[in-house]
PDB file of C-alpha atoms in Angstrom:
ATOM      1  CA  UNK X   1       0.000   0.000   0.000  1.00 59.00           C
ATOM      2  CA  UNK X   2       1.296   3.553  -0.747  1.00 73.00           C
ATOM      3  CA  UNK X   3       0.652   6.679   1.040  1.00 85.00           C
ATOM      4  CA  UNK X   4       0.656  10.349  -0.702  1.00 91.00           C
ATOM      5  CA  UNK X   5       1.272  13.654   0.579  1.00 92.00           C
ATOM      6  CA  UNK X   6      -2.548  14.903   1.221  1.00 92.00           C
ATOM      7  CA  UNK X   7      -1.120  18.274  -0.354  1.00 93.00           C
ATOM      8  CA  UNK X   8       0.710  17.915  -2.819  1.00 93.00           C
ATOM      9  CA  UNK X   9      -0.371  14.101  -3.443  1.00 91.00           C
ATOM     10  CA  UNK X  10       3.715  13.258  -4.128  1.00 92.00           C
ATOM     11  CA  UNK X  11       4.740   9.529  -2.898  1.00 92.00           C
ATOM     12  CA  UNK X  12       5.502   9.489   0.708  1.00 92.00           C
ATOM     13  CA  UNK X  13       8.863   8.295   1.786  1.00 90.00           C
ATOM     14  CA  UNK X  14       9.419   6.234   4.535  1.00 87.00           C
ATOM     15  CA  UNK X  15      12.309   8.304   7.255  1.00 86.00           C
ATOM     16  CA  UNK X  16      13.612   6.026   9.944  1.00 83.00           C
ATOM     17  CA  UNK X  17      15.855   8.640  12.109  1.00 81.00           C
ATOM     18  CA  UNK X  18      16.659   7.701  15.749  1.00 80.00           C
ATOM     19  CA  UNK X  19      14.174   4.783  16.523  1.00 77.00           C
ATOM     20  CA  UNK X  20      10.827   6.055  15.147  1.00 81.00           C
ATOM     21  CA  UNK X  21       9.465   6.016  11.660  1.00 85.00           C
ATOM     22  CA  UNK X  22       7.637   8.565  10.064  1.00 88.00           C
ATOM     23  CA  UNK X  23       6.108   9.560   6.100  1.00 90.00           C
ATOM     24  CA  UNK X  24       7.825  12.218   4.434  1.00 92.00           C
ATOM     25  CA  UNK X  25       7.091  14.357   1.458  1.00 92.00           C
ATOM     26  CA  UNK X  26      10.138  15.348  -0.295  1.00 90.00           C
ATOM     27  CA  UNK X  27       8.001  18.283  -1.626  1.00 92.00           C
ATOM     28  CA  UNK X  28       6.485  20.143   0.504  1.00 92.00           C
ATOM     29  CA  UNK X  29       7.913  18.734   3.597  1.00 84.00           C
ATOM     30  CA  UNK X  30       5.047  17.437   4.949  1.00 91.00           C
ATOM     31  CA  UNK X  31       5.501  14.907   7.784  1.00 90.00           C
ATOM     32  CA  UNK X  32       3.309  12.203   9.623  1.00 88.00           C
ATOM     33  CA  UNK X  33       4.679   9.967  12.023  1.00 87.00           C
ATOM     34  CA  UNK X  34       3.751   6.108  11.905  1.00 83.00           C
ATOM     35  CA  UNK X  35       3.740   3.276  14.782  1.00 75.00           C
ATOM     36  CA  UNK X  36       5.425   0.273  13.149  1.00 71.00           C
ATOM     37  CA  UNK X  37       5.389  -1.252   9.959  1.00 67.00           C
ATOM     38  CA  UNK X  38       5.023  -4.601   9.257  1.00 68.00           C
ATOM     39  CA  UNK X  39       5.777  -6.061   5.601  1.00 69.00           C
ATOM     40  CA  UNK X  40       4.821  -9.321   4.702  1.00 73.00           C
ATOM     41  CA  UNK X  41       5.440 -11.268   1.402  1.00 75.00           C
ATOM     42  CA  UNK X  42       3.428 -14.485   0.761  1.00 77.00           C
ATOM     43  CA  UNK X  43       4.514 -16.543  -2.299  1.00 72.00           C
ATOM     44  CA  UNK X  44       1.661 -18.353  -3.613  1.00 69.00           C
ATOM     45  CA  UNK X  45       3.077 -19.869  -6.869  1.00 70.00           C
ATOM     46  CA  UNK X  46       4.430 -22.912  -6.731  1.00 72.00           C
ATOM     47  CA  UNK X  47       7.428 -23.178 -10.034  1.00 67.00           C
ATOM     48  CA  UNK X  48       7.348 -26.432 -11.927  1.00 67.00           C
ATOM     49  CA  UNK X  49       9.891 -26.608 -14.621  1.00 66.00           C
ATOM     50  CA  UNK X  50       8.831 -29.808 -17.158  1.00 65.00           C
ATOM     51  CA  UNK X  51      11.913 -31.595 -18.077  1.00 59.00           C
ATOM     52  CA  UNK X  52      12.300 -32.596 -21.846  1.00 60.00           C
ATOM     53  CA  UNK X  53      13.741 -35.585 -22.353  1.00 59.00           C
ATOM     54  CA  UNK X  54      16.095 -35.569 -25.493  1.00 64.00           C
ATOM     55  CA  UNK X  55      14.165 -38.703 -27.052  1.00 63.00           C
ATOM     56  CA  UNK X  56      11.075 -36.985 -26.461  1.00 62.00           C
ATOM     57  CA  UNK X  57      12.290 -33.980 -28.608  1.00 65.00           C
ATOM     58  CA  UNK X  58      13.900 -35.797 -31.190  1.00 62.00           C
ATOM     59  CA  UNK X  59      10.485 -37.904 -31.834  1.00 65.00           C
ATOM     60  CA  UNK X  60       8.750 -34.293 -32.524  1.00 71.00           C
ATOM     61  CA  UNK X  61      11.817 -32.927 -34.982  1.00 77.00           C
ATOM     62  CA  UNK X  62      11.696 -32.550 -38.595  1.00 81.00           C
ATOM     63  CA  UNK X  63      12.744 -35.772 -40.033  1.00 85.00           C
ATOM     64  CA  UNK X  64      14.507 -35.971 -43.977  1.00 87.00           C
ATOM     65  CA  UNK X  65      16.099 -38.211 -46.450  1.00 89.00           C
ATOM     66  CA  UNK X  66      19.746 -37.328 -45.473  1.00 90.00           C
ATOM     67  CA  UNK X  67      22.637 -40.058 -45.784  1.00 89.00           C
ATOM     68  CA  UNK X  68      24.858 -40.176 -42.674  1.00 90.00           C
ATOM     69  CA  UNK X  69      27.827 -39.641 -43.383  1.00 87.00           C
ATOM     70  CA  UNK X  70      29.326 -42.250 -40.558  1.00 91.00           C
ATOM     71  CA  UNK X  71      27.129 -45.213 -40.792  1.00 92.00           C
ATOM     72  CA  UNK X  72      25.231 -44.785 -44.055  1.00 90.00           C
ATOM     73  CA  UNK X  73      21.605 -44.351 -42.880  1.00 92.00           C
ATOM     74  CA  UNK X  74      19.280 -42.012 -44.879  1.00 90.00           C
ATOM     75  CA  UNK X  75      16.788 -40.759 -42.258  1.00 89.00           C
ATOM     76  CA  UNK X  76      18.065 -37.953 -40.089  1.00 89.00           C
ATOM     77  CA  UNK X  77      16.552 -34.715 -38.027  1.00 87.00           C
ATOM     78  CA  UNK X  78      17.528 -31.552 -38.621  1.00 87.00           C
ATOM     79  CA  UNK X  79      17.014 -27.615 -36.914  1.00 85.00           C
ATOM     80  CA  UNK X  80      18.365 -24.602 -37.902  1.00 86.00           C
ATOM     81  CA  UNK X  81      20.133 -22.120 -36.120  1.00 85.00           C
ATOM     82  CA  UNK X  82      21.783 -18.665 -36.455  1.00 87.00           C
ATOM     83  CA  UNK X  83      25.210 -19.214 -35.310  1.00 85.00           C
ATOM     84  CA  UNK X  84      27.173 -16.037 -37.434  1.00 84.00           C
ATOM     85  CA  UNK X  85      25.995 -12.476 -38.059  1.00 86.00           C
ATOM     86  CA  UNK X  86      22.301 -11.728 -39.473  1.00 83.00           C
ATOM     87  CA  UNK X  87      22.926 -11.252 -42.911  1.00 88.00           C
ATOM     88  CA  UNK X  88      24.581 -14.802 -43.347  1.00 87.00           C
ATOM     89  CA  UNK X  89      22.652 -17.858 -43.936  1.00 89.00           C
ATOM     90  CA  UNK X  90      21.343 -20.040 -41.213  1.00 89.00           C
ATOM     91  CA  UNK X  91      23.194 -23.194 -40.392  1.00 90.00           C
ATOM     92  CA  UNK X  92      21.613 -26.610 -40.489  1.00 89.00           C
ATOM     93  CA  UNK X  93      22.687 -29.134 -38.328  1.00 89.00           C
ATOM     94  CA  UNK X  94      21.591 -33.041 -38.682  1.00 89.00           C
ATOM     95  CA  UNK X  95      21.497 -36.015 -36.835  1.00 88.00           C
ATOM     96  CA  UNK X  96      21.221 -39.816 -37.147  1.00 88.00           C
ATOM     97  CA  UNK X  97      18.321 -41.347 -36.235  1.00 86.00           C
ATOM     98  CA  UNK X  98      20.403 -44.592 -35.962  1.00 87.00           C
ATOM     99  CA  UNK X  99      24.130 -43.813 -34.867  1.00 90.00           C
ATOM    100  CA  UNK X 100      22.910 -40.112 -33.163  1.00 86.00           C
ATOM    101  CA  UNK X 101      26.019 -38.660 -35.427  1.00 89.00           C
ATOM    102  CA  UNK X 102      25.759 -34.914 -35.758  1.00 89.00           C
ATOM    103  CA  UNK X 103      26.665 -32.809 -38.576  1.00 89.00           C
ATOM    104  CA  UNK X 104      26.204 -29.260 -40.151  1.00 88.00           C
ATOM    105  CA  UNK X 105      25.955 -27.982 -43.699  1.00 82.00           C
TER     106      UNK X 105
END
């Protein structure tokens, strides 16, 4: 909750100076003292991360006719990704779905 100046209606400050607490306008200079102030935080939210396994994620890839160039297979996945400056072309890397052997074009 925030308090404003009932003047100039500028954000009150909170001045702790020699054991009591008070409001203070940085304004006008208006003033109000305060008992004590409690703050409490609740966190509600409970954070679940879902963990991807790698199999799932390969089952959901783009899949191609692409020969491996290790074990002769000719059904890999594929992504692309940026990996130099904008203006270049993206790279696309592949992978096995037999021997998991990774490449790039």
């Amino acid at each position: 909750m925030y308090q404003f100046c009932p003047f100039c209606r500028t954000l009150l400050l909170i001045n702790r100076m020699n054991g009591t607490t008070s409001f203070c306008c940085r304004t006008c200079s208006y003033s109000e003292s305060v008992g004590r102030i409690h703050e409490r935080i609740v966190f509600d939210k409970e954070i679940k991360e879902r963990i991807v396994w790698k199999e799932d994620v390969m089952r959901s890839m783009a899949k191609c006719e692409k020969i491996c160039e290790k074990c002769g297979y000719n059904t890999a996945t594929f992504y692309e990704m940026q990996t130099r400056s904008a203006d270049e072309p993206m790279t696309i890397f592949y992978q096995c779905l037999q021997c998991k052997n990774t490449w790039k074009e």
